[in-house]
Short mmCIF file of C-alpha atoms (C1' of nucleotides) in Angstrom, two decimals:
data_model
loop_
_atom_site.label_atom_id
_atom_site.label_comp_id
_atom_site.label_asym_id
_atom_site.label_seq_id
_atom_site.Cartn_x
_atom_site.Cartn_y
_atom_site.Cartn_z
CA MET T 16 8.41 9.46 0.49
CA MET T 17 5.28 11.46 1.03
CA GLU T 18 3.47 8.35 2.15
CA LEU T 19 1.52 7.17 5.11
CA THR T 20 3.57 5.21 7.59
CA ARG T 21 2.46 1.73 8.57
CA LYS T 22 0.95 3.32 11.64
CA GLY T 23 -1.23 5.60 9.53
CA GLU T 24 -2.37 2.78 7.32
CA TYR T 25 -3.11 0.56 10.33
CA ALA T 26 -5.03 3.33 12.05
CA ILE T 27 -7.32 3.72 9.06
CA ARG T 28 -7.93 0.01 8.82
CA GLY T 29 -8.77 -0.18 12.50
CA ILE T 30 -11.16 2.75 12.42
CA ILE T 31 -12.91 1.42 9.33
CA HIS T 32 -13.34 -1.94 10.97
CA LEU T 33 -14.94 -0.27 13.97
CA ALA T 34 -17.12 1.87 11.73
CA GLN T 35 -18.60 -1.20 10.11
CA LEU T 36 -19.72 -2.73 13.39
CA PRO T 37 -23.32 -2.40 14.54
CA PRO T 38 -23.57 0.73 16.71
CA GLY T 39 -22.85 0.12 20.38
CA LYS T 40 -20.95 -3.07 19.79
CA VAL T 41 -17.45 -3.29 21.25
CA ALA T 42 -14.74 -5.23 19.47
CA LEU T 43 -11.82 -7.06 21.02
CA ILE T 44 -8.41 -5.81 19.99
CA SER T 45 -7.57 -9.38 19.03
CA GLU T 46 -10.54 -9.47 16.69
CA ILE T 47 -9.75 -6.13 15.06
CA ALA T 48 -6.10 -7.04 14.68
CA GLU T 49 -6.95 -10.29 12.99
CA ALA T 50 -9.51 -8.81 10.65
CA THR T 51 -7.23 -5.98 9.55
CA GLY T 52 -3.98 -7.91 9.42
CA VAL T 53 -2.23 -5.62 11.88
CA PRO T 54 0.09 -6.79 14.69
CA GLN T 55 -2.10 -6.80 17.76
CA THR T 56 0.11 -4.98 20.24
CA PHE T 57 0.93 -2.32 17.69
CA LEU T 58 -2.72 -1.73 16.87
CA ALA T 59 -3.50 -1.62 20.58
CA LYS T 60 -1.10 1.31 20.98
CA ILE T 61 -2.74 3.16 18.16
CA LEU T 62 -6.25 2.66 19.47
CA GLN T 63 -5.21 3.52 23.01
CA ASN T 64 -4.02 6.83 21.68
CA PHE T 65 -7.26 7.33 19.84
CA ALA T 66 -9.11 6.65 23.08
CA LYS T 67 -7.24 9.53 24.73
CA ILE T 68 -8.37 12.00 22.11
CA GLY T 69 -11.88 10.64 21.88
CA ILE T 70 -11.89 9.12 18.40
CA VAL T 71 -12.58 5.75 19.99
CA GLN T 72 -13.88 4.63 23.33
CA SER T 73 -12.25 1.79 25.23
CA PHE T 74 -13.59 -0.52 27.91
CA ARG T 75 -11.33 -2.50 30.19
CA GLY T 76 -11.91 -5.80 31.84
CA ALA T 77 -14.08 -8.70 30.86
CA GLY T 78 -16.46 -7.80 28.09
CA GLY T 79 -14.26 -4.85 27.22
CA GLY T 80 -12.85 -3.73 23.91
CA PHE T 81 -13.06 -0.80 21.54
CA MET T 82 -15.79 1.10 19.74
CA LEU T 83 -15.92 4.43 17.94
CA GLY T 84 -16.02 7.44 20.23
CA ARG T 85 -18.65 9.12 18.10
CA SER T 86 -20.63 8.32 15.01
CA ALA T 87 -18.56 7.41 11.98
CA SER T 88 -19.99 10.31 9.99
CA LYS T 89 -18.37 12.71 12.44
CA ILE T 90 -14.90 11.21 12.08
CA THR T 91 -12.84 12.37 9.12
CA LEU T 92 -10.06 10.49 7.41
CA ARG T 93 -7.89 13.54 7.83
CA GLU T 94 -8.49 13.56 11.57
CA VAL T 95 -7.45 9.94 11.83
CA VAL T 96 -4.34 10.46 9.73
CA GLU T 97 -3.29 13.63 11.50
CA ALA T 98 -3.76 11.95 14.87
CA VAL T 99 -1.06 9.43 14.04
CA GLU T 100 1.14 11.25 11.53
CA GLY T 101 1.02 14.78 12.82
CA PRO T 102 -0.32 17.78 10.94
CA ILE T 103 -0.63 17.46 7.18
CA VAL T 104 1.36 20.45 6.08
CA PRO T 105 3.96 20.48 3.32
CA ASN T 106 6.55 22.47 5.15
CA ARG T 107 7.56 23.06 8.72
CA CYS T 108 7.73 26.78 8.14
CA LEU T 109 3.94 26.84 7.77
CA ILE T 110 3.17 25.34 11.14
CA GLY T 111 3.30 28.65 12.95
CA SER T 112 4.88 32.03 12.42
CA GLY T 113 8.16 32.33 14.26
CA THR T 114 9.10 28.69 13.78
CA CYS T 115 11.37 29.46 10.84
CA GLU T 116 14.19 31.92 11.15
CA ARG T 117 14.19 32.56 7.40
CA ASP T 118 10.60 33.75 7.53
CA SER T 119 11.29 37.37 6.72
CA THR T 120 13.85 36.83 3.98
CA CYS T 121 12.91 33.59 2.24
CA GLY T 122 11.10 34.02 -1.04
CA VAL T 123 9.55 30.58 -0.78
CA HIS T 124 7.53 31.26 2.34
CA PRO T 125 4.85 33.52 0.86
CA VAL T 126 4.32 31.05 -1.96
CA TRP T 127 3.66 28.16 0.40
CA ARG T 128 1.46 30.29 2.55
CA CYS T 129 -0.58 31.47 -0.38
CA HIS T 130 -1.19 28.02 -1.78
CA TRP T 131 -1.97 26.41 1.54
CA MET H 29 4.78 13.89 9.71
CA MET H 30 3.51 14.49 6.23
CA GLU H 31 6.16 17.12 5.71
CA LEU H 32 8.95 17.82 3.34
CA THR H 33 12.30 16.61 4.57
CA ARG H 34 15.14 19.07 4.86
CA LYS H 35 16.33 17.74 1.54
CA GLY H 36 13.06 18.66 -0.12
CA GLU H 37 13.08 22.11 1.37
CA TYR H 38 16.72 22.65 0.40
CA ALA H 39 16.05 21.45 -3.13
CA ILE H 40 13.30 24.00 -3.58
CA ARG H 41 15.44 26.80 -2.23
CA GLY H 42 18.27 25.89 -4.55
CA ILE H 43 16.09 25.69 -7.63
CA ILE H 44 14.41 28.99 -6.83
CA HIS H 45 17.77 30.62 -6.41
CA LEU H 46 18.83 29.37 -9.82
CA ALA H 47 15.54 30.44 -11.35
CA GLN H 48 16.11 34.00 -10.27
CA LEU H 49 19.47 34.27 -11.98
CA PRO H 50 19.79 35.95 -15.38
CA PRO H 51 19.41 33.24 -18.04
CA GLY H 52 22.66 31.54 -19.00
CA LYS H 53 24.47 32.53 -15.84
CA VAL H 54 26.08 29.72 -13.86
CA ALA H 55 26.23 29.91 -10.07
CA LEU H 56 28.85 28.45 -7.79
CA ILE H 57 27.61 25.90 -5.32
CA SER H 58 29.24 27.97 -2.59
CA GLU H 59 27.24 30.99 -3.66
CA ILE H 60 23.93 29.11 -3.80
CA ALA H 61 24.58 27.46 -0.46
CA GLU H 62 25.30 30.76 1.20
CA ALA H 63 22.30 32.53 -0.26
CA THR H 64 19.89 29.77 0.68
CA GLY H 65 21.34 28.88 4.06
CA VAL H 66 21.93 25.25 3.13
CA PRO H 67 25.05 23.24 4.05
CA GLN H 68 27.18 23.36 0.94
CA THR H 69 28.13 19.70 0.57
CA PHE H 70 24.56 18.62 1.19
CA LEU H 71 23.20 21.00 -1.41
CA ALA H 72 25.86 19.81 -3.83
CA LYS H 73 24.53 16.26 -3.57
CA ILE H 74 21.03 17.43 -4.28
CA LEU H 75 21.99 19.48 -7.31
CA GLN H 76 24.24 16.73 -8.63
CA ASN H 77 21.23 14.48 -8.63
CA PHE H 78 19.18 17.10 -10.38
CA ALA H 79 21.90 17.33 -13.01
CA LYS H 80 21.49 13.62 -13.72
CA ILE H 81 17.80 13.96 -14.42
CA GLY H 82 18.15 17.20 -16.32
CA ILE H 83 16.47 19.63 -13.96
CA VAL H 84 19.77 21.48 -13.72
CA GLN H 85 22.89 21.60 -15.81
CA SER H 86 26.32 21.48 -14.20
CA PHE H 87 29.72 22.58 -15.43
CA ARG H 88 32.95 21.34 -13.94
CA GLY H 89 36.25 23.03 -13.61
CA ALA H 90 37.16 26.66 -13.38
CA GLY H 91 34.25 28.90 -14.29
CA GLY H 92 31.91 26.01 -13.62
CA GLY H 93 28.80 25.83 -11.48
CA PHE H 94 25.11 25.18 -11.86
CA MET H 95 22.25 26.59 -13.88
CA LEU H 96 18.73 25.38 -14.63
CA GLY H 97 18.53 22.59 -17.17
CA ARG H 98 15.56 24.22 -18.89
CA SER H 99 13.52 27.35 -18.50
CA ALA H 100 12.01 27.85 -15.06
CA SER H 101 8.51 27.88 -16.51
CA LYS H 102 8.99 24.28 -17.58
CA ILE H 103 10.01 23.07 -14.12
CA THR H 104 7.22 22.29 -11.68
CA LEU H 105 7.41 22.37 -7.92
CA ARG H 106 5.98 18.89 -7.88
CA GLU H 107 8.75 17.63 -10.15
CA VAL H 108 11.38 19.06 -7.84
CA VAL H 109 9.76 17.62 -4.76
CA GLU H 110 9.18 14.19 -6.26
CA ALA H 111 12.77 14.08 -7.48
CA VAL H 112 14.02 14.21 -3.90
CA GLU H 113 11.18 12.74 -1.88
CA GLY H 114 9.87 10.09 -4.22
CA PRO H 115 6.37 9.93 -5.65
CA ILE H 116 3.69 11.95 -3.89
CA VAL H 117 1.14 9.29 -3.15
CA PRO H 118 -0.69 8.83 0.15
CA ASN H 119 -0.41 5.10 0.37
CA ARG H 120 1.98 2.45 -0.86
CA CYS H 121 -0.89 0.34 -2.09
CA LEU H 122 -1.56 2.92 -4.81
CA ILE H 123 1.90 2.77 -6.35
CA GLY H 124 1.08 -0.16 -8.58
CA SER H 125 -1.36 -3.02 -8.58
CA GLY H 126 0.12 -6.14 -7.09
CA THR H 127 2.24 -4.27 -4.55
CA CYS H 128 -0.25 -4.85 -1.75
CA GLU H 129 -1.36 -8.33 -0.81
CA ARG H 130 -4.60 -7.04 0.70
CA ASP H 131 -5.62 -5.54 -2.61
CA SER H 132 -8.53 -7.85 -3.28
CA THR H 133 -9.96 -7.93 0.23
CA CYS H 134 -9.26 -4.52 1.75
CA GLY H 135 -12.19 -2.14 1.77
CA VAL H 136 -9.89 0.86 1.95
CA HIS H 137 -8.19 0.33 -1.39
CA PRO H 138 -11.01 1.31 -3.73
CA VAL H 139 -11.58 4.47 -1.70
CA TRP H 140 -7.98 5.57 -2.05
CA ARG H 141 -7.95 4.70 -5.70
CA CYS H 142 -11.12 6.62 -6.39
CA HIS H 143 -9.98 9.78 -4.66
CA TRP H 144 -6.51 9.77 -6.16
"C1'" DT A 22 50.90 22.72 -15.38
"C1'" DA A 23 48.38 24.76 -11.75
"C1'" DT A 24 44.08 25.78 -10.19
"C1'" DA A 25 39.12 25.89 -9.83
"C1'" DA A 26 35.20 23.58 -9.57
"C1'" DA A 27 31.83 19.68 -9.55
"C1'" DA A 28 31.38 14.25 -8.95
"C1'" DA A 29 31.58 10.29 -6.36
"C1'" DG A 30 31.62 7.58 -2.55
"C1'" DA A 31 32.61 6.27 2.22
"C1'" DC A 32 31.30 7.35 6.66
"C1'" DT A 33 28.52 9.02 10.85
"C1'" DA A 34 25.25 10.52 14.73
"C1'" DA A 35 20.70 11.07 15.70
"C1'" DA A 36 16.01 10.34 14.93
"C1'" DC A 37 12.22 7.67 13.39
"C1'" DT A 38 9.76 3.29 12.23
"C1'" DG A 39 7.69 -0.70 13.33
"C1'" DG A 40 7.42 -3.32 16.17
"C1'" DT A 41 7.83 -6.80 21.00
"C1'" DC A 42 7.58 -7.76 25.92
"C1'" DT A 43 6.41 -7.11 30.62
"C1'" DT A 44 3.84 -5.31 34.18
"C1'" DA A 45 -0.08 -2.80 35.94
"C1'" DT A 46 -4.82 -1.70 36.27
"C1'" DA A 47 -9.80 -2.01 35.72
"C1'" DG A 48 -14.05 -4.47 35.24
"C1'" DG A 49 -17.05 -8.80 35.34
"C1'" DT A 50 -18.36 -13.34 37.25
"C1'" DG A 51 -19.05 -17.09 40.46
"C1'" DC S 12 -13.41 -12.09 47.78
"C1'" DA S 13 -10.90 -14.54 44.22
"C1'" DC S 14 -10.22 -15.12 39.68
"C1'" DC S 15 -10.37 -14.23 34.98
"C1'" DT S 16 -10.54 -11.17 31.02
"C1'" DA S 17 -9.24 -7.18 28.79
"C1'" DT S 18 -7.11 -2.73 28.00
"C1'" DA S 19 -3.18 0.70 29.68
"C1'" DA S 20 1.34 1.96 30.20
"C1'" DG S 21 5.93 1.90 29.53
"C1'" DA S 22 10.46 -0.13 28.69
"C1'" DC S 23 12.97 -1.96 25.11
"C1'" DC S 24 14.96 -3.04 20.41
"C1'" DA S 25 16.63 -3.82 15.46
"C1'" DG S 26 16.57 -1.74 11.24
"C1'" DT S 27 16.03 2.24 8.28
"C1'" DT S 28 16.12 6.97 7.12
"C1'" DT S 29 17.74 11.66 7.68
"C1'" DA S 30 20.94 15.04 7.47
"C1'" DG S 31 24.81 15.62 7.15
"C1'" DT S 32 30.64 15.47 6.84
"C1'" DC S 33 35.01 14.17 4.78
"C1'" DT S 34 38.10 12.57 1.33
"C1'" DT S 35 39.36 11.51 -3.14
"C1'" DT S 36 38.67 11.87 -8.06
"C1'" DT S 37 37.62 13.91 -12.34
"C1'" DT S 38 37.07 17.67 -15.51
"C1'" DA S 39 37.71 22.20 -17.46
"C1'" DT S 40 40.07 26.62 -17.77
"C1'" DA S 41 43.88 29.87 -17.79
#
DNA sequence: TATAAAAAGACTAAACTGGTCTTATAGGTG
DNA sequence: CACCTATAAGACCAGTTTAGTCTTTTTATA
């Protein structure tokens, strides 16, 4: 199934919710979870990860919460998806040269490479 | 990981092997498996499935084996991939209307739909 | 009939998915 | 300082999927 996982779908929903907030406003995880219909602790994990790579900013303690780490126009859907799902690439053998031992003999490799 | 599974990769290798044979020639599963570096019983499953949907033709008994079910030019990579991995669609909510209960309220849906 | 080959189906270990739960830590407030 | 509010971190878990293997059956040929 070449589909997003739940995690990917949830990540997008969360980011979009944050993007629609007035700039500078922080949102509680409980609020985001409720609005997006995502299990709160699961969404928290996702956003915590995003905080590490700068897509969102998090604030602990009273008055804390989450907001985007930079302006929405500088965050791509692809970036969000790849952050949770890993690189969008049709085949492992394209990730880097040397990762596939069939690289030199397999007739499929050059085709993938050319179309990607 | 938005990647092909092993099964998808193996399927492609198998089909390409068959496509490179002289037309009308049947290949033993053992031969295909060896040439493509795929575990034989696993590849057999894949090709047996392809036989059911007509992508390949199979012949049992002595002198049997596999060949393409139609000319290679009429078989698309997408068809092969979708046959093993399921439909290539980024999000479950696009599969059919009514499959997602957030359909009417979710701001993400129309975006997906429009770009797909 | 013997043999060669695919077909079918049961079975398995390991990894991944989609979470939950508990504890720790950081920041405000009185 | 004490207390409360929030995120952070990490252990844990059931269920599903992946990537196979193994055995038995069926079919075709010589």
